[in-house]
DNA sequence: TATTGTTATACTCTATAACTATA
DNA sequence: TATAGTTATAGAGTATAACAATA
């Protein structure tokens, strides 16, 4: 975009990204909220435990790029609703291993499948190459 | 993505879009907040008035996809800080023409230029074709 | 009755500082 | 002192219902 090219708000990438992000997550958000009463961070925590196995809150913070205060609240809410349990580590009692319960694992499996379906729907209008380019750009912009 | 392909949270488009949207807007958000004390919706309202000329709140709602309650609050804040004025239309006094003041126009020009710079920075790592593909995908996902 | 815009309210998300407990 | 995690708080974003004024 040169200095002389006027542009619409839709041409401004941060706006476009924001709109795409909102639209893309609406349906899935409704799904995990309606079925499991989960918020975004809670779904992300469940995802990490379900996908990578038991870990501490700290590890989730690093892997999922979520601040410790958010993880703390999410873990607390998930524990209250019996989606996970905490077990303090004997060698360092500041750490707790977080572990999905049977209900947590069931929710993960369902949400994981739902996520795959939503993903397939989102990418359906595009060619494999387009999707690859999209991902490559997003990864770079998101600074992963 | 097929049923058997395991995927990371970074591979889930809504998450990736969300992270990219957040990262991409951070710097610009800080800029209009620090310089003009504006919030996101306020910047968008200023953009529309500066770029397309005077219009009513309703028109901004439609063009910028913002709910009337958000526009109402943004307009009120912008008026209070003398970035715009309102003039009721004589033929239908439910409408008001919104018009940037000199300060509003100056802010728009500065922010417009800043937006162009941020945009150029964001797209710098990519080829024109990659950016074109990125935009095309985002426009479709955002349902524009 | 319908439309433009405002107000109230609640929920979600983000960010930061201050704190507890443990090491 | 440093680290893991919690609590408190404020700001910002989103969504919806109820309302006033005008048509």
Short mmCIF file of C-alpha atoms (C1' of nucleotides) in Angstrom, two decimals:
data_model
loop_
_atom_site.label_atom_id
_atom_site.label_comp_id
_atom_site.label_asym_id
_atom_site.label_seq_id
_atom_site.Cartn_x
_atom_site.Cartn_y
_atom_site.Cartn_z
CA UNK A 1 0.00 0.00 0.00
CA UNK A 2 1.63 3.22 -1.11
CA UNK A 3 1.12 6.63 0.42
CA UNK A 4 -1.27 7.71 -2.30
CA UNK A 5 -3.53 4.70 -2.28
CA UNK A 6 -6.64 5.51 -0.31
CA UNK A 7 -7.95 2.52 1.55
CA UNK A 8 -11.12 1.41 3.25
CA UNK A 9 -11.31 0.14 6.78
CA UNK A 10 -11.67 -3.37 5.31
CA UNK A 11 -8.28 -2.92 3.71
CA UNK A 12 -6.65 -2.25 7.05
CA UNK A 13 -5.23 -5.58 8.13
CA UNK A 14 -5.74 -5.22 11.90
CA UNK A 15 -9.43 -4.49 11.26
CA UNK A 16 -9.78 -7.31 8.76
CA UNK A 17 -8.01 -9.73 11.09
CA UNK A 18 -10.22 -8.69 13.96
CA UNK A 19 -13.41 -9.22 11.96
CA UNK A 20 -12.21 -12.57 10.63
CA UNK A 21 -11.19 -13.67 14.11
CA UNK A 22 -14.56 -12.72 15.57
CA UNK A 23 -16.57 -14.37 12.81
CA UNK A 24 -14.48 -17.52 12.82
CA UNK A 25 -14.84 -18.13 16.53
CA UNK A 26 -18.49 -17.22 17.05
CA UNK A 27 -20.02 -20.60 16.33
CA UNK A 28 -17.40 -22.60 18.17
CA UNK A 29 -17.60 -20.27 21.16
CA UNK A 30 -21.35 -20.79 21.33
CA UNK A 31 -20.81 -24.52 21.12
CA UNK A 32 -18.46 -24.95 24.09
CA UNK A 33 -20.39 -22.44 26.09
CA UNK A 34 -23.78 -24.06 25.49
CA UNK A 35 -22.56 -27.62 26.05
CA UNK A 36 -20.02 -27.21 28.80
CA UNK A 37 -20.47 -23.69 30.11
CA UNK A 38 -16.85 -22.98 29.22
CA UNK A 39 -15.17 -19.69 28.48
CA UNK A 40 -12.38 -19.26 25.95
CA UNK A 41 -9.51 -19.71 28.36
CA UNK A 42 -11.17 -22.76 29.90
CA UNK A 43 -11.47 -24.42 26.49
CA UNK A 44 -7.81 -23.66 25.84
CA UNK A 45 -6.75 -25.17 29.13
CA UNK A 46 -8.84 -28.28 28.48
CA UNK A 47 -7.32 -28.49 25.03
CA UNK A 48 -3.79 -28.48 26.37
CA UNK A 49 -4.41 -31.08 29.06
CA UNK A 50 -6.37 -33.28 26.68
CA UNK A 51 -3.93 -32.97 23.84
CA UNK A 52 -0.55 -32.97 25.56
CA UNK A 53 -1.35 -34.76 28.81
CA UNK A 54 -1.13 -33.69 32.43
CA UNK A 55 0.93 -30.61 33.17
CA UNK A 56 1.22 -27.72 35.59
CA UNK A 57 -0.44 -24.33 35.21
CA UNK A 58 2.95 -22.83 34.44
CA UNK A 59 3.45 -25.13 31.49
CA UNK A 60 0.04 -24.20 30.11
CA UNK A 61 0.94 -20.53 30.42
CA UNK A 62 4.02 -21.02 28.29
CA UNK A 63 2.56 -23.36 25.68
CA UNK A 64 -0.70 -21.50 25.20
CA UNK A 65 0.58 -17.95 25.70
CA UNK A 66 -1.88 -17.25 28.47
CA UNK A 67 -1.09 -15.15 31.52
CA UNK A 68 -0.92 -16.99 34.83
CA UNK A 69 -3.86 -15.05 36.27
CA UNK A 70 -6.11 -16.20 33.45
CA UNK A 71 -4.97 -19.79 33.76
CA UNK A 72 -5.46 -19.64 37.51
CA UNK A 73 -9.07 -18.58 37.16
CA UNK A 74 -9.78 -21.04 34.37
CA UNK A 75 -8.30 -23.94 36.35
CA UNK A 76 -10.31 -22.93 39.39
CA UNK A 77 -13.54 -22.83 37.37
CA UNK A 78 -12.80 -26.15 35.67
CA UNK A 79 -12.03 -27.80 39.00
CA UNK A 80 -15.27 -26.49 40.48
CA UNK A 81 -17.21 -28.04 37.64
CA UNK A 82 -15.27 -31.32 37.92
CA UNK A 83 -13.50 -31.16 34.57
CA UNK A 84 -10.08 -31.51 36.18
CA UNK A 85 -8.28 -32.32 39.43
CA UNK A 86 -5.15 -30.86 40.96
CA UNK A 87 -2.42 -32.84 42.68
CA UNK A 88 0.41 -31.01 44.44
CA UNK A 89 3.85 -32.30 43.52
CA UNK A 90 5.62 -33.81 46.58
CA UNK A 91 9.06 -32.43 45.65
CA UNK A 92 7.88 -28.85 45.13
CA UNK A 93 4.56 -28.04 46.64
CA UNK A 94 4.23 -24.79 44.68
CA UNK A 95 3.45 -26.91 41.61
CA UNK A 96 0.26 -28.83 41.02
CA UNK A 97 -0.26 -31.42 38.32
CA UNK A 98 -3.48 -30.71 36.48
CA UNK A 99 -5.33 -33.74 35.20
CA UNK A 100 -8.60 -34.02 33.31
CA UNK A 101 -11.34 -36.09 34.94
CA UNK A 102 -13.39 -38.57 32.88
CA UNK A 103 -15.86 -35.75 32.24
CA UNK A 104 -13.00 -33.49 31.24
CA UNK A 105 -11.63 -36.03 28.82
CA UNK A 106 -15.06 -36.58 27.32
CA UNK A 107 -15.51 -32.84 26.88
CA UNK A 108 -12.07 -32.60 25.29
CA UNK A 109 -12.80 -35.37 22.82
CA UNK A 110 -16.10 -33.78 21.84
CA UNK A 111 -14.63 -30.27 21.54
CA UNK A 112 -11.60 -31.51 19.66
CA UNK A 113 -13.83 -33.15 17.09
CA UNK A 114 -16.04 -30.07 16.93
CA UNK A 115 -12.94 -27.93 16.42
CA UNK A 116 -11.88 -30.11 13.52
CA UNK A 117 -15.32 -29.76 11.97
CA UNK A 118 -15.33 -26.00 12.34
CA UNK A 119 -11.84 -25.87 10.91
CA UNK A 120 -12.85 -27.96 7.91
CA UNK A 121 -15.80 -25.69 7.31
CA UNK A 122 -13.69 -22.56 7.54
CA UNK A 123 -11.10 -23.78 5.06
CA UNK A 124 -13.55 -25.45 2.69
CA UNK A 125 -13.84 -22.43 0.33
CA UNK A 126 -10.08 -22.33 -0.23
CA UNK A 127 -7.45 -24.40 -2.00
CA UNK A 128 -4.79 -26.18 0.02
CA UNK A 129 -2.25 -23.67 -1.17
CA UNK A 130 -4.37 -20.72 -0.14
CA UNK A 131 -4.83 -22.19 3.30
CA UNK A 132 -1.11 -22.83 3.58
CA UNK A 133 -0.36 -19.22 2.67
CA UNK A 134 -3.02 -17.98 5.08
CA UNK A 135 -1.52 -19.98 7.92
CA UNK A 136 2.02 -18.94 7.10
CA UNK A 137 1.06 -15.26 7.14
CA UNK A 138 -0.95 -15.56 10.34
CA UNK A 139 1.82 -17.43 12.14
CA UNK A 140 4.24 -14.68 11.23
CA UNK A 141 1.89 -11.86 12.19
CA UNK A 142 1.06 -13.59 15.46
CA UNK A 143 4.81 -13.89 16.09
CA UNK A 144 4.74 -17.60 16.87
CA UNK B 1 -7.42 -31.24 8.00
CA UNK B 2 -8.57 -34.84 8.09
CA UNK B 3 -10.08 -36.64 11.06
CA UNK B 4 -6.85 -38.42 11.85
CA UNK B 5 -4.54 -35.46 11.75
CA UNK B 6 -3.82 -34.34 15.27
CA UNK B 7 -3.42 -30.61 15.51
CA UNK B 8 -2.03 -28.06 17.87
CA UNK B 9 -3.89 -25.05 19.14
CA UNK B 10 -1.80 -22.96 16.74
CA UNK B 11 -3.26 -24.97 13.88
CA UNK B 12 -6.79 -24.08 14.88
CA UNK B 13 -7.69 -21.14 12.68
CA UNK B 14 -9.91 -19.26 15.14
CA UNK B 15 -7.05 -19.31 17.66
CA UNK B 16 -4.46 -18.34 15.08
CA UNK B 17 -6.68 -15.54 13.78
CA UNK B 18 -7.26 -14.30 17.29
CA UNK B 19 -3.54 -14.19 18.09
CA UNK B 20 -2.71 -12.50 14.79
CA UNK B 21 -5.50 -9.96 15.28
CA UNK B 22 -4.30 -9.13 18.77
CA UNK B 23 -0.65 -8.81 17.80
CA UNK B 24 -1.39 -6.78 14.71
CA UNK B 25 -3.47 -4.18 16.50
CA UNK B 26 -1.41 -3.73 19.66
CA UNK B 27 0.94 -1.02 18.44
CA UNK B 28 -1.67 0.95 16.56
CA UNK B 29 -4.06 0.76 19.51
CA UNK B 30 -1.39 2.18 21.78
CA UNK B 31 -0.76 4.95 19.26
CA UNK B 32 -4.32 6.32 19.02
CA UNK B 33 -4.86 5.86 22.70
CA UNK B 34 -1.69 7.68 23.73
CA UNK B 35 -2.11 10.52 21.25
CA UNK B 36 -5.83 11.09 21.23
CA UNK B 37 -7.21 9.07 24.12
CA UNK B 38 -9.34 7.13 21.66
CA UNK B 39 -10.82 3.67 21.98
CA UNK B 40 -11.20 1.26 19.09
CA UNK B 41 -14.74 2.22 18.18
CA UNK B 42 -13.89 5.90 18.39
CA UNK B 43 -11.02 5.49 15.94
CA UNK B 44 -13.33 3.61 13.59
CA UNK B 45 -15.95 6.34 13.75
CA UNK B 46 -13.31 9.01 13.09
CA UNK B 47 -12.04 6.94 10.19
CA UNK B 48 -15.44 6.79 8.56
CA UNK B 49 -16.19 10.47 8.93
CA UNK B 50 -12.71 11.46 7.79
CA UNK B 51 -12.62 9.08 4.87
CA UNK B 52 -16.17 9.17 3.55
CA UNK B 53 -17.35 12.56 4.79
CA UNK B 54 -20.19 13.59 7.06
CA UNK B 55 -22.83 10.99 7.76
CA UNK B 56 -25.31 9.90 10.40
CA UNK B 57 -24.66 7.38 13.15
CA UNK B 58 -26.89 4.91 11.34
CA UNK B 59 -24.73 5.06 8.23
CA UNK B 60 -21.62 4.40 10.29
CA UNK B 61 -23.31 1.41 11.86
CA UNK B 62 -23.96 -0.11 8.46
CA UNK B 63 -20.64 0.73 6.80
CA UNK B 64 -18.44 -0.21 9.75
CA UNK B 65 -20.50 -3.12 11.10
CA UNK B 66 -20.76 -1.58 14.53
CA UNK B 67 -23.84 -1.84 16.71
CA UNK B 68 -25.75 1.39 17.28
CA UNK B 69 -25.11 1.34 21.03
CA UNK B 70 -21.35 1.29 20.45
CA UNK B 71 -21.54 4.07 17.89
CA UNK B 72 -23.74 6.10 20.21
CA UNK B 73 -21.20 5.93 23.01
CA UNK B 74 -18.26 6.59 20.70
CA UNK B 75 -19.94 9.63 19.15
CA UNK B 76 -20.79 10.97 22.57
CA UNK B 77 -17.18 10.59 23.73
CA UNK B 78 -15.81 12.16 20.55
CA UNK B 79 -18.19 15.09 20.84
CA UNK B 80 -17.21 15.65 24.46
CA UNK B 81 -13.56 15.83 23.44
CA UNK B 82 -14.38 18.14 20.50
CA UNK B 83 -13.42 15.77 17.70
CA UNK B 84 -16.85 16.07 16.07
CA UNK B 85 -20.09 18.03 16.11
CA UNK B 86 -23.68 16.92 15.64
CA UNK B 87 -26.30 18.76 13.62
CA UNK B 88 -29.88 17.52 13.66
CA UNK B 89 -31.41 17.21 10.20
CA UNK B 90 -34.37 19.59 9.74
CA UNK B 91 -36.46 17.13 7.72
CA UNK B 92 -36.09 14.27 10.18
CA UNK B 93 -34.96 15.26 13.60
CA UNK B 94 -34.17 11.68 14.61
CA UNK B 95 -31.06 11.93 12.42
CA UNK B 96 -28.01 13.97 13.17
CA UNK B 97 -25.24 14.72 10.73
CA UNK B 98 -21.89 13.96 12.30
CA UNK B 99 -19.02 16.16 11.21
CA UNK B 100 -15.39 16.18 12.24
CA UNK B 101 -14.05 19.39 13.75
CA UNK B 102 -10.68 20.75 12.70
CA UNK B 103 -9.13 18.76 15.55
CA UNK B 104 -11.01 15.68 14.40
CA UNK B 105 -9.79 16.10 10.84
CA UNK B 106 -6.22 16.57 12.04
CA UNK B 107 -6.45 13.44 14.17
CA UNK B 108 -7.89 11.53 11.22
CA UNK B 109 -5.08 12.59 8.91
CA UNK B 110 -2.47 11.61 11.44
CA UNK B 111 -4.09 8.28 12.24
CA UNK B 112 -4.71 7.50 8.61
CA UNK B 113 -1.04 7.99 7.88
CA UNK B 114 -0.08 5.95 10.93
CA UNK B 115 -2.43 3.18 9.80
CA UNK B 116 -0.74 3.12 6.42
CA UNK B 117 2.65 2.82 8.08
CA UNK B 118 1.54 0.00 10.36
CA UNK B 119 -0.02 -1.74 7.39
CA UNK B 120 3.19 -1.44 5.38
CA UNK B 121 5.13 -2.87 8.28
CA UNK B 122 2.75 -5.76 8.72
CA UNK B 123 2.85 -6.77 5.08
CA UNK B 124 6.55 -6.12 4.57
CA UNK B 125 7.63 -9.75 5.20
CA UNK B 126 5.32 -11.08 2.49
CA UNK B 127 5.11 -11.01 -1.28
CA UNK B 128 2.30 -9.13 -3.00
CA UNK B 129 0.71 -12.40 -3.95
CA UNK B 130 0.83 -13.71 -0.39
CA UNK B 131 -0.79 -10.53 0.89
CA UNK B 132 -3.45 -10.76 -1.80
CA UNK B 133 -4.23 -14.34 -0.79
CA UNK B 134 -4.25 -13.39 2.87
CA UNK B 135 -6.73 -10.58 2.25
CA UNK B 136 -8.94 -12.72 0.06
CA UNK B 137 -9.15 -15.43 2.72
CA UNK B 138 -9.79 -12.97 5.53
CA UNK B 139 -12.50 -11.14 3.59
CA UNK B 140 -14.27 -14.43 3.00
CA UNK B 141 -13.90 -15.61 6.60
CA UNK B 142 -15.09 -12.23 7.88
CA UNK B 143 -18.09 -12.57 5.57
CA UNK B 144 -17.67 -9.17 3.99
"C1'" DT C 1 -46.11 1.04 14.60
"C1'" DA C 2 -41.41 1.64 12.88
"C1'" DT C 3 -36.99 3.99 13.17
"C1'" DT C 4 -32.94 6.63 15.29
"C1'" DG C 5 -30.51 6.96 18.94
"C1'" DT C 6 -29.72 6.56 24.27
"C1'" DT C 7 -29.31 4.32 28.69
"C1'" DA C 8 -28.78 0.41 31.71
"C1'" DT C 9 -26.92 -3.90 32.58
"C1'" DA C 10 -24.36 -7.99 32.36
"C1'" DC C 11 -20.80 -10.74 30.70
"C1'" DT C 12 -16.27 -11.54 28.59
"C1'" DC C 13 -11.60 -10.42 27.90
"C1'" DT C 14 -7.25 -8.15 28.98
"C1'" DA C 15 -3.70 -6.17 32.00
"C1'" DT C 16 -1.38 -5.17 36.18
"C1'" DA C 17 -0.32 -4.81 40.99
"C1'" DA C 18 -0.24 -6.89 45.33
"C1'" DC C 19 -0.37 -10.89 47.78
"C1'" DT C 20 0.46 -16.03 49.78
"C1'" DA C 21 3.03 -20.02 50.02
"C1'" DT C 22 6.95 -22.46 48.93
"C1'" DA C 23 11.66 -22.91 47.69
"C1'" DT D 1 15.23 -13.51 46.89
"C1'" DA D 2 12.92 -16.04 43.32
"C1'" DT D 3 9.05 -18.80 41.66
"C1'" DA D 4 4.06 -20.78 41.29
"C1'" DG D 5 -0.10 -19.50 41.82
"C1'" DT D 6 -4.10 -16.41 43.82
"C1'" DT D 7 -6.85 -12.33 44.53
"C1'" DA D 8 -8.33 -7.67 43.57
"C1'" DT D 9 -9.24 -4.19 40.47
"C1'" DA D 10 -9.75 -1.51 36.45
"C1'" DG D 11 -10.31 -0.93 31.70
"C1'" DA D 12 -11.96 -2.33 27.37
"C1'" DG D 13 -14.97 -5.08 24.28
"C1'" DT D 14 -19.42 -7.35 23.36
"C1'" DA D 15 -24.45 -8.19 23.60
"C1'" DT D 16 -29.15 -7.29 24.67
"C1'" DA D 17 -33.22 -5.28 26.60
"C1'" DA D 18 -35.75 -1.31 27.60
"C1'" DC D 19 -36.46 3.26 26.70
"C1'" DA D 20 -37.31 8.29 24.56
"C1'" DA D 21 -38.12 11.00 20.69
"C1'" DT D 22 -39.56 11.33 16.17
"C1'" DA D 23 -41.79 9.86 12.09
#
